[in-house]
Coordinates of C-alpha atoms and ligand atoms in Angstrom, one line a residue:
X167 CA 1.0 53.1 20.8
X168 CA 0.6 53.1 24.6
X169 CA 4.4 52.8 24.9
X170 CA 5.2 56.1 24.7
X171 CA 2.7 57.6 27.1
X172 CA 3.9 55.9 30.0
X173 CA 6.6 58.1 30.5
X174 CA 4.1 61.8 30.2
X175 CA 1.7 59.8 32.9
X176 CA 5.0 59.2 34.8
X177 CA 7.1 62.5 34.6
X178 CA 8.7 63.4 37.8
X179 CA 8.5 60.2 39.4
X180 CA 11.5 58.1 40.8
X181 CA 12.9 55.5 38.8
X182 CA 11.6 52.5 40.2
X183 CA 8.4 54.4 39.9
X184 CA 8.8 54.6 36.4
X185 CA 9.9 51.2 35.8
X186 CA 6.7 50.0 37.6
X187 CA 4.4 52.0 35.3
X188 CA 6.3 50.9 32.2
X189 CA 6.1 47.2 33.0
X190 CA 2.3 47.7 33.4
X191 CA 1.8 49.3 30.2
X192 CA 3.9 46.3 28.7
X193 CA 1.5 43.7 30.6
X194 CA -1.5 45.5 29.6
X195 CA 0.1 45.5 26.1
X196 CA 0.8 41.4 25.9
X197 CA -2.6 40.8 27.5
X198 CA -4.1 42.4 24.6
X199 CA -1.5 41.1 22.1
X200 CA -2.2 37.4 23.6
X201 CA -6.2 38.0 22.6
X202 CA -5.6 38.7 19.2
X203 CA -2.9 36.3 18.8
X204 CA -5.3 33.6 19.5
X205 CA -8.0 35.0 17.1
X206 CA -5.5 34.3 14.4
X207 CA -5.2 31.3 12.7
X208 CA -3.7 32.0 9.0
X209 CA 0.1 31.2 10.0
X210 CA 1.6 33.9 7.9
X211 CA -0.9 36.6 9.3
X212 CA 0.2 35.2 12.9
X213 CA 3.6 35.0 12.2
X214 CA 3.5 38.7 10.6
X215 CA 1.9 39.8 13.8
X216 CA 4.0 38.1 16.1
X217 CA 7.0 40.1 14.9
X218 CA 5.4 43.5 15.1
X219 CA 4.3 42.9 18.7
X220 CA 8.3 41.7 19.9
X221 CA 9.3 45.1 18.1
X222 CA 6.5 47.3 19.5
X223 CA 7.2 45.5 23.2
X224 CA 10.9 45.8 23.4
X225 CA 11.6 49.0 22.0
X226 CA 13.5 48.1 19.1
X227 CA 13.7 48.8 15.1
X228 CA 12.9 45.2 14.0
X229 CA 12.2 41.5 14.7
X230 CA 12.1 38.5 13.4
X231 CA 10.7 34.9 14.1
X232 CA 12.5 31.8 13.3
X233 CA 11.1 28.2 13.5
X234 CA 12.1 24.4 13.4
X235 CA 10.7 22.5 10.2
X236 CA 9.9 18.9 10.2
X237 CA 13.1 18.1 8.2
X238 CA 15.6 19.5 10.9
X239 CA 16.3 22.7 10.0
X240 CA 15.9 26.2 11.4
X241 CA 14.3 28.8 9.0
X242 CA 13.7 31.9 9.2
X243 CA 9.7 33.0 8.9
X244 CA 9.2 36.4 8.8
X245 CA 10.5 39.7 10.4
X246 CA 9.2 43.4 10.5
X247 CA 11.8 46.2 10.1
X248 CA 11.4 49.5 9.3
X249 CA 10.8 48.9 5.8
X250 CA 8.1 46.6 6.6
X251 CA 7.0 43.1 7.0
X252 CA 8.1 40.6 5.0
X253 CA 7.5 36.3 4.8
X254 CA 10.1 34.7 3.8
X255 CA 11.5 30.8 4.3
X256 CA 15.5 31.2 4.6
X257 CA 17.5 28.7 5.8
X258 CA 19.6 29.5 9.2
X259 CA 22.5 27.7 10.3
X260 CA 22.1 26.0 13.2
X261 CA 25.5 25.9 13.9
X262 CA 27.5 29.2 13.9
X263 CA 24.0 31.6 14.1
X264 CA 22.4 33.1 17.0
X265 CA 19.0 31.8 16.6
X266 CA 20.7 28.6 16.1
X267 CA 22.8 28.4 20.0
X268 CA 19.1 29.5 21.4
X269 CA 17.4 26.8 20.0
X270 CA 20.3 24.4 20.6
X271 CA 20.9 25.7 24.3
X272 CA 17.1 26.7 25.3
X273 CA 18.3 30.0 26.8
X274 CA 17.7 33.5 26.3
X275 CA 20.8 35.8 24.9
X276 CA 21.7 39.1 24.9
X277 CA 24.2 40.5 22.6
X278 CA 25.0 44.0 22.9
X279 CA 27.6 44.4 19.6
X280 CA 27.0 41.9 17.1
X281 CA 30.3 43.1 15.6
X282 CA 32.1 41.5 18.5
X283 CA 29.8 38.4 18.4
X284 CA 31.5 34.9 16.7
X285 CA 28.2 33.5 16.7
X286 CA 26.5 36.2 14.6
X287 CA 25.3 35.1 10.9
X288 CA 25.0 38.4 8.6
X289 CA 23.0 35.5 6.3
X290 CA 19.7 37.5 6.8
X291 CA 21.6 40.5 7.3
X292 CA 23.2 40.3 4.0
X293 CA 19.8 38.9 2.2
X294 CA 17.6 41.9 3.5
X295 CA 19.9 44.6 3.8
X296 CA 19.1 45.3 7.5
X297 CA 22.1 46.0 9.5
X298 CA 22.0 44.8 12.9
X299 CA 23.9 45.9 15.7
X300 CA 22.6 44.7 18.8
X301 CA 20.0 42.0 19.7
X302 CA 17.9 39.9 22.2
X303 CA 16.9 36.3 21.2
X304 CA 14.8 34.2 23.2
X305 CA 13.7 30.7 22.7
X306 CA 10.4 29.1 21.9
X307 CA 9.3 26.1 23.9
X308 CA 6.8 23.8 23.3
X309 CA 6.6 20.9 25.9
X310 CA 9.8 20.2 26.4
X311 CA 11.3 21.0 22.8
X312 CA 12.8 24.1 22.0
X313 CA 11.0 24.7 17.9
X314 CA 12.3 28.1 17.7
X315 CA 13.8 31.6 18.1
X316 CA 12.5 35.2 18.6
X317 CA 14.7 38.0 18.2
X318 CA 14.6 41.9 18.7
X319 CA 17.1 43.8 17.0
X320 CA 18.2 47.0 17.5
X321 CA 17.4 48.4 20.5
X322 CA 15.8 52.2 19.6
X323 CA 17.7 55.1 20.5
X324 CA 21.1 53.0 21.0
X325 CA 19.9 51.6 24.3
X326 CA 21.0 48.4 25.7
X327 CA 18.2 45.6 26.3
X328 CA 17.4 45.5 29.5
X329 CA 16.2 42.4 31.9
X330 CA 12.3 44.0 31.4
X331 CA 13.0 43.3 27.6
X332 CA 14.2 39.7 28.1
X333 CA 11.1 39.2 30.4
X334 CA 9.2 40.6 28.3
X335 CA 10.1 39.2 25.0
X336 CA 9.9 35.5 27.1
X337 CA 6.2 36.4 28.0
X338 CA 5.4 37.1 24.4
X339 CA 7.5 33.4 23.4
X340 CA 5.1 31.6 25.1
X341 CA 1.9 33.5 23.7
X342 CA 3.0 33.1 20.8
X343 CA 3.8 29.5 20.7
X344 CA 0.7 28.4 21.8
X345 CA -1.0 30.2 19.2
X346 CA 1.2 29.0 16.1
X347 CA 0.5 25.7 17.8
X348 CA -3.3 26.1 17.1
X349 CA -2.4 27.7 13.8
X350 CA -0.4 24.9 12.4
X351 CA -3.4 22.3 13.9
X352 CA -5.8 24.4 11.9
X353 CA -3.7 24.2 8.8
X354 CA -3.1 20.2 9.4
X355 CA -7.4 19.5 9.6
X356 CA -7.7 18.3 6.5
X357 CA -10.9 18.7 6.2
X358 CA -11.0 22.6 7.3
X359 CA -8.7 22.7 4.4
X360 CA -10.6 21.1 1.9
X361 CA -14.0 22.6 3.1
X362 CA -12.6 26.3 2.4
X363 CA -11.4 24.8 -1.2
X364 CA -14.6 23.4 -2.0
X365 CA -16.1 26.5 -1.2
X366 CA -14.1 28.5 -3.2
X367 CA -15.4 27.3 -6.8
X368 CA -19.6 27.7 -6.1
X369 CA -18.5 31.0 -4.9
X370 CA -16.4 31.6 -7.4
X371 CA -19.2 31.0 -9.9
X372 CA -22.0 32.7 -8.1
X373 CA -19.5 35.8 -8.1
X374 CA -19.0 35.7 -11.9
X375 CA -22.4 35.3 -12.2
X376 CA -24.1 37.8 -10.5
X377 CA -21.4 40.7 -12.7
X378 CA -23.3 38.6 -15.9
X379 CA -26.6 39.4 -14.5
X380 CA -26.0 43.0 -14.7
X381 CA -25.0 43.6 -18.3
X382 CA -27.6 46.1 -19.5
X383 CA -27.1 43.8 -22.9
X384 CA -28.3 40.6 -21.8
X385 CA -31.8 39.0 -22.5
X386 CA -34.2 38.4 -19.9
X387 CA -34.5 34.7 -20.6
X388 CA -30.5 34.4 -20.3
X389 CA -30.5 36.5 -17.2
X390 CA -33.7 33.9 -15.6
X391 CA -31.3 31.1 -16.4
X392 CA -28.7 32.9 -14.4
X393 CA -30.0 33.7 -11.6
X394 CA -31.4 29.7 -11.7
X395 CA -27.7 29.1 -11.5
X396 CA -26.9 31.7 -8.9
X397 CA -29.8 29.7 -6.5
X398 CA -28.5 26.1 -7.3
X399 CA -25.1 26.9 -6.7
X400 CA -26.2 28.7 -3.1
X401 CA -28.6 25.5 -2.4
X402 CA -25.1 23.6 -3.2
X403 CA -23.6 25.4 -0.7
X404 CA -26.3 25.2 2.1
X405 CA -26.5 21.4 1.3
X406 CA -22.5 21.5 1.5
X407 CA -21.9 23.2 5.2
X408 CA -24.7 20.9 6.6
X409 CA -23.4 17.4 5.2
X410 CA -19.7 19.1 6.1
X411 CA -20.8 19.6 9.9
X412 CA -22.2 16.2 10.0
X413 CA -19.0 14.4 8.7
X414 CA -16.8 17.1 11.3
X415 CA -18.7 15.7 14.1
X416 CA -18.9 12.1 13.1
X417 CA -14.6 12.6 12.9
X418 CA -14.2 14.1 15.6
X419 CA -16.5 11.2 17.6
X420 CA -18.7 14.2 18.7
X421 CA -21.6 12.1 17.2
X422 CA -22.9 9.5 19.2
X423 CA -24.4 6.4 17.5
X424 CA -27.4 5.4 19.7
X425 CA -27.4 1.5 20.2
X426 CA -30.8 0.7 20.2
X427 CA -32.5 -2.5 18.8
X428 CA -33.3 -1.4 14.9
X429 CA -35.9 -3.5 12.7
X430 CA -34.3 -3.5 9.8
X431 CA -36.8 -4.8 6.8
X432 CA -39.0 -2.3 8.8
X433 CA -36.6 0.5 8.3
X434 CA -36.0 -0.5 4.2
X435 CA -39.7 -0.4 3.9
X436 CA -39.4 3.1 5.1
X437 CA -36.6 4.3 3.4
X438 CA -38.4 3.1 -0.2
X439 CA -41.3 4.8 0.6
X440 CA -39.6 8.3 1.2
X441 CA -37.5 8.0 -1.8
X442 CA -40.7 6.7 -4.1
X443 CA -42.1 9.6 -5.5
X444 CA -38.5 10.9 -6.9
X445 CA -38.3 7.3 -8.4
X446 CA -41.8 7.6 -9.9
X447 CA -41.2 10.7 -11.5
X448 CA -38.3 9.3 -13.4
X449 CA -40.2 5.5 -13.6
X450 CA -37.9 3.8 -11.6
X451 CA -38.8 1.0 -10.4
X452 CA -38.0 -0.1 -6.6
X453 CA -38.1 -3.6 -5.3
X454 CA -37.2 -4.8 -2.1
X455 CA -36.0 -8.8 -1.3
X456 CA -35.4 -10.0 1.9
X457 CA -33.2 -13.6 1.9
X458 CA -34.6 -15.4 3.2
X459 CA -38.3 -13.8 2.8
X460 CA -39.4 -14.1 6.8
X461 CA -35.9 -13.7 8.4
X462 CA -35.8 -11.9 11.5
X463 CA -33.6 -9.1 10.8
X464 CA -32.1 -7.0 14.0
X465 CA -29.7 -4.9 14.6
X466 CA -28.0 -3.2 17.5
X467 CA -27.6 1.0 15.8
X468 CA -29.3 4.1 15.4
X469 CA -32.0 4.1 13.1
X470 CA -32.1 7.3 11.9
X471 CA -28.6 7.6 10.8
X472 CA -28.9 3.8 9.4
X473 CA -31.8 5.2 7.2
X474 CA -29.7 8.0 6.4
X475 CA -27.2 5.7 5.0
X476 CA -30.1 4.0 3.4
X477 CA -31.6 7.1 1.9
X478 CA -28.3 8.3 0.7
X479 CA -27.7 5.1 -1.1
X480 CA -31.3 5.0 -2.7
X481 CA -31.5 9.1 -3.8
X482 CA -28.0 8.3 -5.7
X483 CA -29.2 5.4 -7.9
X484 CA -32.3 7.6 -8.6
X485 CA -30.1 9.9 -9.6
X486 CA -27.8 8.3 -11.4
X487 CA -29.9 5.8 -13.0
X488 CA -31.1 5.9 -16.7
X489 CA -35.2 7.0 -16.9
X490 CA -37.2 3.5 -16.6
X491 CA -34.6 1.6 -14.7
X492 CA -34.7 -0.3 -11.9
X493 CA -33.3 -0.5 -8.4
X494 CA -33.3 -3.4 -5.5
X495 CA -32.8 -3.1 -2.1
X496 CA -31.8 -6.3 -0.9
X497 CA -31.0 -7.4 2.6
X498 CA -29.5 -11.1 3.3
X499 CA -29.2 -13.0 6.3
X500 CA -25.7 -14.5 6.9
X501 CA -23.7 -16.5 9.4
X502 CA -22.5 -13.1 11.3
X503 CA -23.8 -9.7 9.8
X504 CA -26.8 -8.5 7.5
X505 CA -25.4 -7.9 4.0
X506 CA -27.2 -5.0 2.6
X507 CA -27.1 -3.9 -0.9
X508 CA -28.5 -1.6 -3.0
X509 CA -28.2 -2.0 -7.1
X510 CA -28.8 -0.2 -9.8
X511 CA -29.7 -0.1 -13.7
X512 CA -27.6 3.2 -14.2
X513 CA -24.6 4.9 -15.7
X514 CA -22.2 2.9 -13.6
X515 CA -18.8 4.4 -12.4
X516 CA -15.5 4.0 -14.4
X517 CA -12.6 1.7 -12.1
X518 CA -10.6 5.0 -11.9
X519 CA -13.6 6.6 -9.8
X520 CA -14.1 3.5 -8.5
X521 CA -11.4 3.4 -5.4
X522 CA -12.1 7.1 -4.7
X523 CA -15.9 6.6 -4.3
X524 CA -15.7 7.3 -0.4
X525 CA -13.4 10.1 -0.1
X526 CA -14.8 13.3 1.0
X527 CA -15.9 15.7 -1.9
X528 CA -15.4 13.2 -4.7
X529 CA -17.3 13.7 -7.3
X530 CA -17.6 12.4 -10.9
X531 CA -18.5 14.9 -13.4
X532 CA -21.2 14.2 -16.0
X533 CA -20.4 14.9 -19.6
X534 CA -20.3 18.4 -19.4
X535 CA -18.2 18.6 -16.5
X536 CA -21.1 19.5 -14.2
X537 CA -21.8 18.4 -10.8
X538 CA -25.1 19.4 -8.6
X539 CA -23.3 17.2 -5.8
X540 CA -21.5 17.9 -2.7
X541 CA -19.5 14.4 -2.6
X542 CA -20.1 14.1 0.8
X543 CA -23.1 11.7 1.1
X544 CA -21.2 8.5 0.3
X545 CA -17.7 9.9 3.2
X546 CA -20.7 10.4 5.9
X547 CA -22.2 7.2 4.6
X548 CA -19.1 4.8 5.4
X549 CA -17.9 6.9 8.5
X550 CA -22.1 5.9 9.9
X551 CA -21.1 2.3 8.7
X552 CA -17.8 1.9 10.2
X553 CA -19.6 3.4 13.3
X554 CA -21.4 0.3 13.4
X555 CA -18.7 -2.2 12.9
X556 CA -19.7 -3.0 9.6
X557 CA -17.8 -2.5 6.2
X558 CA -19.1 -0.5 3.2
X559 CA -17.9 -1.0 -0.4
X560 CA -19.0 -0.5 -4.0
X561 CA -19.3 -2.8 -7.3
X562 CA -20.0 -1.3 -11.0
X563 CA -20.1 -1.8 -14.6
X564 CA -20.1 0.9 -16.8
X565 CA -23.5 1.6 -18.6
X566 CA -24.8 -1.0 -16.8
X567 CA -25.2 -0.3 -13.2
X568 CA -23.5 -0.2 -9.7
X569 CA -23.8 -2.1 -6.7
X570 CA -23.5 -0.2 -3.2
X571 CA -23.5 -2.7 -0.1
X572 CA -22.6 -2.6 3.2
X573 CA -22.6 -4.9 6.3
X574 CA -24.2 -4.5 10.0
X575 CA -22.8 -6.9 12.6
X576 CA -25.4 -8.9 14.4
X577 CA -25.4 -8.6 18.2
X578 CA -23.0 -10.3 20.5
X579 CA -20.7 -10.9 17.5
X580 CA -17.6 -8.8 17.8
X581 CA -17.0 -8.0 13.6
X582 CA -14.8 -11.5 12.6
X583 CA -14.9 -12.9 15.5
X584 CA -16.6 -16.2 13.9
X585 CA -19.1 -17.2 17.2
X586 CA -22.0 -17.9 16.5
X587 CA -24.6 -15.1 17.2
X588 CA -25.5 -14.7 21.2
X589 CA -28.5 -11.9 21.0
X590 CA -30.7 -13.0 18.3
X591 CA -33.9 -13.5 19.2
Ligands
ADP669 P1 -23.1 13.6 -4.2 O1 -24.0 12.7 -4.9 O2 -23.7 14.6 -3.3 O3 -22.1 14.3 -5.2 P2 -21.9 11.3 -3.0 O4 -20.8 11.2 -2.0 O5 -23.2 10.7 -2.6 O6 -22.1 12.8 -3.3 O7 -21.5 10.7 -4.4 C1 -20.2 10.9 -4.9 C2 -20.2 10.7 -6.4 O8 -20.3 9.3 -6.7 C3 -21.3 11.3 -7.2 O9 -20.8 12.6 -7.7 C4 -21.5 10.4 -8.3 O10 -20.7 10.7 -9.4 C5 -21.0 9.0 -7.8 N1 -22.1 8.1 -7.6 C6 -22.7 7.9 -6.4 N2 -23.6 6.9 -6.4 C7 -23.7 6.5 -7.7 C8 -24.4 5.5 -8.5 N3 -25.4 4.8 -7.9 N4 -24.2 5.4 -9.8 C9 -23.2 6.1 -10.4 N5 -22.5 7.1 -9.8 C10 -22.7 7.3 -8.4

């Protein structure tokens, strides 16, 4: 480490001297530590390198972290000792522990003999078989809350700590907080969470898959449907991070919905023609009905993502409709909104799967517990909705068809506000 050669650089200097060059090499030190703090966002990993870099900085044999949990009480989350790192969740006392009178008080402490210390808890003493003699614990702030402690034990050499240390080790606090801050937001995103968990079976099976390829044993019309499988399941996933960057930035209100006059009969008309020949080819039949017939139907949106919506709803009952079914677009003129629906003659959904229908990566599984789908379409289909002030929902009968429709507010009218429409032409 660049700890020790501060003091060769340095020989036959004064102290003060020497003093200056070893804070420097400490600065230099956190500056780098802060850089790859930040590049961490796996809690544990941070955690396990926050530790290290107290010990490294401060000269001393081992450190730990310990942090407030939402239900009040002050654990201990991982320390570095000679013997290693370790992760662990132990419960410290708030009262009657070290850690505990930092967080409580918000100030730094120093104690040179823990023997001689009232405060001092030997519980993580006596649970990891580290002795400790002397220590340096420094709070961690956040705003204006103290949410935790981080302590260097053993100073090397039987030194005391000095003021650097507690500077030092202050510095290194704050780093760190900031970075376990963006750590924990990471863990809270949802859908970061559930993304890396979706991703984690199609890779799972194209893994598996590609090891079955390569058996010397295996016929050449097996291995043609493997590698089919391999390129479905990679298609899957390509389909997968581009619907889940859509529905991150519709979430995040990165997307902006464009409010432009949209013709809506104009844009079904559209949306059946694009989704036609993948109808035809299972002879499906598409109808569209306007109510009434002639009604000028305009909305205030953005047509592309509206025919998205449309275009989602219409390649899912293809899909799921029965060879030779049917499927109607309707759109319907009422007092307030346009009520669009679009049914279908297929397999229908059961009422379990029914209320889950717009959650993101919901799927139902067909009969052999297979799914092509990324259950996204339908979460970026309700979030483009609700961006419109309308309301999206879902009717079906098993093995006899389903019903998606959804609303579009017409202008001037604020969604259940009950005046009569202002903008309509
Ligand atoms: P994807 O189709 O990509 O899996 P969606 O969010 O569009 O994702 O749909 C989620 C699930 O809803 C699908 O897996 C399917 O089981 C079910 N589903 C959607 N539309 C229909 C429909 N018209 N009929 C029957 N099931 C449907």
């Amino acid at each position: 480490m660049s700890q020790s050669t501060w003091s060769d650089e340095s020989a036959g200097v004064s102290d003060t001297e020497r003093r200056y060059w070893h804070m420097l090499s400490r600065y230099e030190r956190l500056l780098e530590i802060s850089r790859n703090l930040n590049s961490t966002v796996v809690l544990d990993d941070l955690l396990g390198k926050i530790v290290l870099a107290a010990a490294h900085l401060t000269d001393t044999e081992a450190a730990s972290i310990m942090l407030m949990s939402r239900d009040g009480t002050l654990r201990f989350e991982a320390a570095v000792d000679p013997a290693g790192i370790s992760l662990d969740s132990i419960e410290v006392p708030l009262e009657g522990s070290i850690a505990g009178w930092v967080v409580q008080n918000g100030e730094p402490l120093v104690i040179e003999d823990v023997r001689n210390e009232p405060r001092w808890s030997s519980n993580v003493d006596d649970t990891t078989s580290f002795q400790t003699r002397n220590l340096l614990a420094v709070p961690m702030h956040s705003r204006d809350k103290v949410f935790g402690c981080l302590e260097a034990l053993n100073k090397l050499n039987d030194a005391d700590f000095t003021e650097d240390d507690v500077d030092t080790l202050n510095t290194l606090a704050a780093q760190a907080t900031v970075a376990i801050e963006n750590a924990r937001l990471f863990e809270q995103s949802d859908l970061i969470a559930e993304m890396v968990h979706e991703l984690r079976t199609p890779l799972a099976a194209i893994k598996a898959t590609t090891y079955l390829i390569l058996r010397p044993e295996l016929k050449e019309e097996k291995r043609v449907e493997l590698v089919d499988t391999v390129r479905n399941e990679t298609d899957r996933l390509t389909r997968m991070t581009t619907e889940f960057l859509d529905l991150a930035r519709l979430e995040s209100g990165r997307t902006r919905l464009a409010e432009k006059p949209v013709d809506l009969p104009h844009l079904l008309r559209e949306a059946l023609e694009t989704i036609r020949t993948q109808a035809n080819e299972r002879q499906i039949d598409l109808e569209l009905v306007l109510m009434p017939e002639d009604a000028v139907m305009l909305v205030m949106g953005d047509n592309e993502k509206l025919k998205q919506v449309t275009l989602n709803l219409l390649t899912n009952a293809v899909k799921y409709n029965r060879e030779g079914g049917q499927i109607w677009l309707r759109a319907r003129l009422e007092p307030d909104h346009i009520l669009i629906q679009v049914e279908d003659t297929g397999v229908g959904i059961s009422t379990e799967n029914l209320e889950h229908m717009f959650e993101k990566f919901y799927r139902v599984a067909d009969s052999e517990g297979y799914t092509s789908g990324t259950g996204l379409g339908l979460a970026i289909t309700k979030r483009i909705i609700e961006g419109h002030g309308g309301e999206i929902g879902v009717d079906s009968k098993i093995g006899e068809g389903t019903t998606f429709w959804f609303t579009l507010p017409l202008p001037g009218i604020e969604e259940g506000d009950g005046k009569p429409p202002t903008g309509q032409p």
